[in-house]
């Protein structure tokens, strides 16, 4: 072929323009670049009618060789009727004798094309920057994915740190900080809720007779009892030593709290086994209720439950005592 006065063999054209098409004046494909031939099948294209295999999508109205020649130098968009997902961008130049030379590319669809057809650097002209740009896109995608994974790990680490800051390390229950946050939310929510303050009876005797390992074992066992006897929405916290507080949201009155409290007292009273030796403790509970306050706040509720707990201890331990506010305000404690 003569290009600009230079004679080029098909191999030379494929090296410089591996996506070219040569069309005869009658519209037959008489030359095809190596890459385009590999993608579309050189054997099926050579000698075929261009208009049977390709359609010019843009500009509109290009349906003949004369139309192609008249659009010399204009940007063309070609599609494949049998494979509409594949399209090419290109430019044409008229040849002597009525033929047309087309040089095509994938345009912005190069990334999909490379993946779909398994193209490599060797499938593009040495001067084509498409592959270098593709490398940059792939590198950016890799960096973006790594940043996404890093962000996910950091979010996980932050969530874990926040969770640890709100968790009692020995029992896995909520800690004092988490309890106060839950109490503040409950007070702001306006719905009735109860507060139980629980202290273990005879716990010091376990530590003194069997050691702190036994005491820690008992605390963990008690924590499991509290979780088992409360609801998923309740907040169960260890606020220090052998003291626990349970926040019971959306509870209508003292009757429900007493029922939960009695189950806890009964189960805690059963001996715990530690290395073959029984650990005998008990539990005393003081109960308070948000409905007893015109404007409930965490400190006031905890103080009220603590006073009830003190009275339970005074009455002989293993007891459940309601806040004195119930009697003073004439509230039915069986409801």
C-alpha positions as CSV (number, residue, x, y, z in Angstrom):
1,X,0.0,0.0,0.0
2,X,1.2,3.6,-0.7
3,X,0.8,5.9,2.3
4,X,2.1,9.4,1.8
5,X,4.3,8.3,-1.0
6,X,5.8,5.4,1.0
7,X,5.2,1.8,0.2
8,X,4.2,-0.2,3.2
9,X,3.5,-4.0,3.5
10,X,0.6,-5.2,5.5
11,X,3.0,-6.2,8.3
12,X,4.3,-2.7,8.5
13,X,0.8,-1.3,8.6
14,X,-0.2,-3.7,11.4
15,X,2.9,-2.6,13.4
16,X,2.1,1.1,13.1
17,X,-1.7,0.7,13.1
18,X,-2.8,-2.7,14.4
19,X,-6.5,-1.6,14.4
20,X,-6.8,-0.4,10.7
21,X,-9.1,-1.4,8.0
22,X,-8.6,-1.0,4.2
23,X,-11.7,-0.8,2.1
24,X,-11.9,-1.1,-1.7
25,X,-14.0,1.2,-3.8
26,X,-16.7,-1.4,-3.8
27,X,-16.7,-1.5,0.0
28,X,-14.9,-4.8,0.4
29,X,-12.4,-5.3,3.3
30,X,-9.1,-5.8,1.7
31,X,-6.8,-5.2,4.6
32,X,-7.1,-5.6,8.4
33,X,-4.7,-4.8,11.3
34,X,-3.4,-7.7,13.4
35,X,-5.2,-6.7,16.6
36,X,-8.5,-6.0,14.9
37,X,-8.1,-9.3,13.0
38,X,-7.5,-11.2,16.2
39,X,-10.5,-9.7,17.9
40,X,-13.0,-10.1,15.0
41,X,-11.4,-13.0,13.1
42,X,-9.3,-12.0,10.2
43,X,-10.5,-14.9,8.0
44,X,-14.1,-13.9,8.4
45,X,-13.5,-10.2,7.6
46,X,-11.0,-10.3,4.7
47,X,-13.1,-10.0,1.5
48,X,-16.3,-9.4,3.3
49,X,-18.5,-6.4,2.6
50,X,-17.8,-3.7,5.1
51,X,-21.4,-2.6,5.4
52,X,-22.4,-6.2,6.3
53,X,-20.1,-6.3,9.3
54,X,-20.0,-2.7,10.4
55,X,-22.4,0.2,10.9
56,X,-21.3,3.8,11.3
57,X,-23.3,5.1,14.3
58,X,-21.9,8.6,14.1
59,X,-22.1,10.8,12.2
60,X,-25.5,9.9,11.1
61,X,-26.3,9.1,7.5
62,X,-23.0,7.4,6.6
63,X,-24.2,4.4,4.5
64,X,-21.9,4.3,1.5
65,X,-18.3,4.5,0.4
66,X,-19.0,8.0,-0.9
67,X,-20.3,9.0,2.5
68,X,-17.2,7.6,4.2
69,X,-14.8,9.4,1.7
70,X,-16.7,12.6,2.2
71,X,-16.2,12.4,6.0
72,X,-12.4,12.2,5.6
73,X,-10.7,13.4,8.8
74,X,-13.9,13.4,10.8
75,X,-14.3,11.3,13.9
76,X,-16.3,8.1,13.3
77,X,-18.1,5.7,15.7
78,X,-18.4,2.2,14.4
79,X,-20.5,-0.6,15.9
80,X,-21.0,-4.3,15.1
81,X,-24.6,-5.3,14.5
82,X,-24.0,-8.8,15.8
83,X,-22.1,-7.6,18.9
84,X,-23.6,-4.2,19.9
85,X,-21.5,-4.2,23.1
86,X,-18.4,-3.7,21.0
87,X,-17.8,-0.3,19.4
88,X,-14.8,1.5,17.9
89,X,-13.7,5.1,17.5
90,X,-11.9,6.0,14.3
91,X,-10.9,8.3,11.5
92,X,-10.9,7.7,7.7
93,X,-8.9,8.8,4.8
94,X,-9.8,8.5,1.1
95,X,-7.4,6.5,-1.1
96,X,-6.8,6.9,-4.8
97,X,-9.2,4.8,-6.8
98,X,-12.1,5.3,-4.4
99,X,-11.0,3.2,-1.5
100,X,-11.0,4.3,2.1
101,X,-8.4,3.6,4.9
102,X,-9.8,3.5,8.4
103,X,-7.7,3.6,11.6
104,X,-9.7,2.5,14.6
105,X,-9.4,2.5,18.4
106,X,-11.5,1.5,21.4
107,X,-11.8,5.0,22.8
108,X,-12.9,5.2,26.3
109,X,-14.0,1.6,26.2
110,X,-10.4,0.4,26.2
111,X,-10.5,-0.9,29.7
112,X,-13.4,-3.2,29.0
113,X,-11.9,-4.2,25.7
114,X,-8.6,-5.2,27.2
115,X,-10.3,-7.3,29.8
116,X,-12.8,-8.8,27.3
117,X,-10.3,-9.7,24.7
118,X,-7.2,-10.3,26.8
119,X,-5.2,-7.7,25.1
120,X,-1.5,-6.9,26.0
121,X,1.0,-4.2,25.2
122,X,1.9,-6.1,22.0
123,X,-1.6,-5.6,20.6
124,X,-1.1,-1.8,20.4
125,X,1.2,0.3,18.4
126,X,4.5,1.1,20.2
127,X,3.7,4.8,20.2
128,X,0.2,4.2,21.5
129,X,-0.2,5.5,25.1
130,X,-3.4,3.5,25.7
131,X,-1.6,0.7,27.6
132,X,0.3,3.2,29.7
133,X,-2.9,4.9,30.6
134,X,-4.5,1.5,31.3
135,X,-1.6,0.8,33.7
136,X,-2.4,4.0,35.4
137,X,-6.1,3.2,35.7
138,X,-5.3,-0.3,37.0
139,X,-2.8,1.2,39.5
140,X,-5.3,3.7,40.6
141,X,-7.9,0.9,41.0
142,X,-5.4,-1.1,43.0
143,X,-4.6,1.8,45.3
144,X,-8.3,2.6,45.7
145,X,-9.0,-1.0,46.7
146,X,-6.1,-1.0,49.1
147,X,-7.4,2.3,50.7
148,X,-10.8,0.8,50.9
149,X,-9.5,-2.3,52.7
150,X,-7.4,0.0,55.0
151,X,-10.4,2.1,55.8
152,X,-12.4,-1.0,56.6
153,X,-9.6,-2.2,58.9
154,X,-9.4,1.2,60.6
155,X,-13.2,1.3,61.0
156,X,-13.0,-2.2,62.5
157,X,-10.2,-1.2,64.8
158,X,-12.0,2.0,65.9
159,X,-15.2,0.1,66.5
160,X,-13.2,-2.5,68.5
161,X,-11.5,0.3,70.5
162,X,-14.9,2.0,71.2
163,X,-16.4,-1.4,72.2
164,X,-13.5,-2.1,74.5
165,X,-13.9,1.4,76.1
166,X,-17.5,0.5,77.0
167,X,-16.9,-3.1,78.1
168,X,-15.9,-4.6,81.5
169,X,-12.8,-6.7,80.6
170,X,-13.5,-9.4,83.2
171,X,-17.1,-10.2,82.5
172,X,-17.7,-8.8,79.0
173,X,-20.7,-6.8,80.4
174,X,-21.1,-3.0,79.9
175,X,-19.0,-0.8,82.2
176,X,-19.9,2.3,84.2
177,X,-19.3,4.6,81.2
178,X,-21.6,2.6,78.9
179,X,-24.3,2.4,81.7
180,X,-24.4,6.2,82.1
181,X,-24.7,6.7,78.3
182,X,-27.6,4.2,78.2
183,X,-29.2,5.9,81.2
184,X,-28.9,9.3,79.6
185,X,-30.6,8.0,76.4
186,X,-33.4,6.4,78.4
187,X,-34.0,9.6,80.4
188,X,-34.1,11.6,77.2
189,X,-36.4,9.1,75.5
190,X,-39.4,9.7,77.7
191,X,-40.4,6.0,77.9
192,X,-40.7,4.3,81.3
193,X,-37.8,2.2,82.4
194,X,-36.5,0.5,85.5
195,X,-33.1,0.4,87.2
196,X,-31.8,-2.6,89.3
197,X,-28.8,-2.2,91.5
198,X,-27.4,-5.6,92.6
199,X,-24.7,-6.5,95.0
200,X,-23.4,-10.0,95.7
201,X,-23.7,-11.4,99.2
202,X,-20.8,-13.3,100.8
203,X,-18.6,-12.6,97.9
204,X,-15.7,-11.5,100.1
205,X,-15.8,-14.9,101.7
206,X,-15.2,-16.6,98.4
207,X,-12.2,-14.4,97.7
208,X,-10.8,-15.0,101.2
209,X,-11.3,-18.7,101.2
210,X,-10.7,-19.8,97.6
211,X,-8.7,-16.9,96.2
212,X,-9.2,-14.2,93.6
213,X,-9.3,-16.7,90.7
214,X,-12.4,-18.2,92.3
215,X,-13.9,-14.7,92.8
216,X,-13.2,-13.8,89.1
217,X,-14.9,-17.1,88.1
218,X,-17.9,-16.3,90.2
219,X,-18.2,-12.8,88.7
220,X,-18.1,-14.3,85.2
221,X,-20.7,-16.9,86.0
222,X,-23.0,-14.2,87.5
223,X,-22.6,-12.1,84.4
224,X,-23.9,-15.0,82.3
225,X,-26.9,-15.4,84.6
226,X,-27.7,-11.7,84.3
227,X,-27.5,-11.9,80.5
228,X,-29.7,-15.0,80.4
229,X,-32.4,-13.6,82.6
230,X,-32.7,-10.2,80.9
231,X,-33.8,-9.1,77.5
232,X,-31.7,-8.3,74.5
233,X,-32.6,-4.6,74.8
234,X,-31.6,-4.4,78.5
235,X,-28.2,-3.0,79.5
236,X,-26.3,-5.1,82.0
237,X,-23.3,-3.5,83.5
238,X,-20.7,-4.2,86.1
239,X,-19.8,-0.9,87.8
240,X,-17.1,-2.2,90.1
241,X,-16.2,-5.1,92.4
242,X,-19.2,-7.2,92.9
243,X,-21.7,-4.5,92.0
244,X,-24.0,-4.7,88.9
245,X,-26.6,-2.4,87.5
246,X,-29.3,-3.4,85.0
247,X,-31.3,-0.9,82.9
248,X,-34.7,-2.2,81.8
249,X,-36.1,0.0,79.1
250,X,-39.8,0.0,78.1
251,X,-41.0,-1.7,81.3
252,X,-44.3,-0.5,82.6
253,X,-44.0,-1.0,86.3
254,X,-42.4,-2.7,89.3
255,X,-44.1,-6.1,88.7
256,X,-42.0,-7.0,85.7
257,X,-38.8,-5.8,87.5
258,X,-39.6,-7.9,90.5
259,X,-40.1,-11.0,88.4
260,X,-36.8,-10.6,86.7
261,X,-35.1,-9.8,90.0
262,X,-36.5,-12.9,91.7
263,X,-35.2,-15.2,88.9
264,X,-31.7,-13.6,89.3
265,X,-31.7,-14.0,93.1
266,X,-32.8,-17.7,92.8
267,X,-30.1,-18.6,90.3
268,X,-27.3,-16.7,92.0
269,X,-28.1,-18.5,95.2
270,X,-27.2,-21.9,93.7
271,X,-23.6,-22.9,94.4
272,X,-21.0,-22.3,91.7
273,X,-18.4,-24.9,91.1
274,X,-14.7,-23.8,91.0
275,X,-12.2,-26.6,90.5
276,X,-14.4,-29.0,92.3
277,X,-15.2,-26.7,95.2
278,X,-18.5,-25.0,95.8
279,X,-18.7,-21.2,95.9
280,X,-21.8,-20.1,97.8
281,X,-23.0,-16.5,97.4
282,X,-26.3,-14.6,97.2
283,X,-27.7,-11.4,95.6
284,X,-29.5,-8.4,97.0
285,X,-31.3,-6.0,94.7
286,X,-32.6,-2.5,95.0
287,X,-35.1,-1.3,92.3
288,X,-36.1,2.1,91.1
289,X,-38.4,3.2,88.3
290,X,-38.3,6.3,86.1
291,X,-42.0,6.9,86.6
292,X,-41.3,7.9,90.2
293,X,-39.5,11.1,89.0
294,X,-41.0,14.2,87.4
295,X,-37.7,14.7,85.5
296,X,-35.6,11.5,85.8
297,X,-31.8,11.8,85.5
298,X,-29.2,9.1,85.8
299,X,-27.7,10.2,89.1
300,X,-31.1,10.4,90.8
301,X,-32.2,7.0,89.6
302,X,-28.9,5.3,90.6
303,X,-29.0,7.0,94.0
304,X,-32.6,5.8,94.5
305,X,-31.8,2.2,93.5
306,X,-28.7,2.3,95.7
307,X,-30.8,3.3,98.7
308,X,-33.2,0.4,98.0
309,X,-30.2,-1.9,97.8
310,X,-28.9,-0.7,101.2
311,X,-32.3,-1.5,102.6
312,X,-32.2,-5.0,101.1
313,X,-28.9,-5.6,102.8
314,X,-30.2,-4.3,106.1
315,X,-33.2,-6.7,105.9
316,X,-30.9,-9.7,105.8
317,X,-29.6,-10.0,102.2
318,X,-30.9,-12.2,99.4
319,X,-33.7,-9.6,99.3
320,X,-35.4,-7.5,96.6
321,X,-36.5,-4.1,97.8
322,X,-38.4,-1.5,95.8
323,X,-37.6,2.2,96.1
324,X,-39.2,3.9,99.0
325,X,-40.7,6.3,96.5
326,X,-43.3,3.7,95.6
327,X,-44.8,3.7,99.0
328,X,-44.4,7.5,99.5
329,X,-46.2,8.1,96.2
330,X,-48.8,5.5,96.7
331,X,-47.8,3.5,93.7
332,X,-49.0,-0.2,93.5
333,X,-45.9,-2.3,93.7
334,X,-47.6,-5.3,92.2
335,X,-48.1,-3.7,88.8
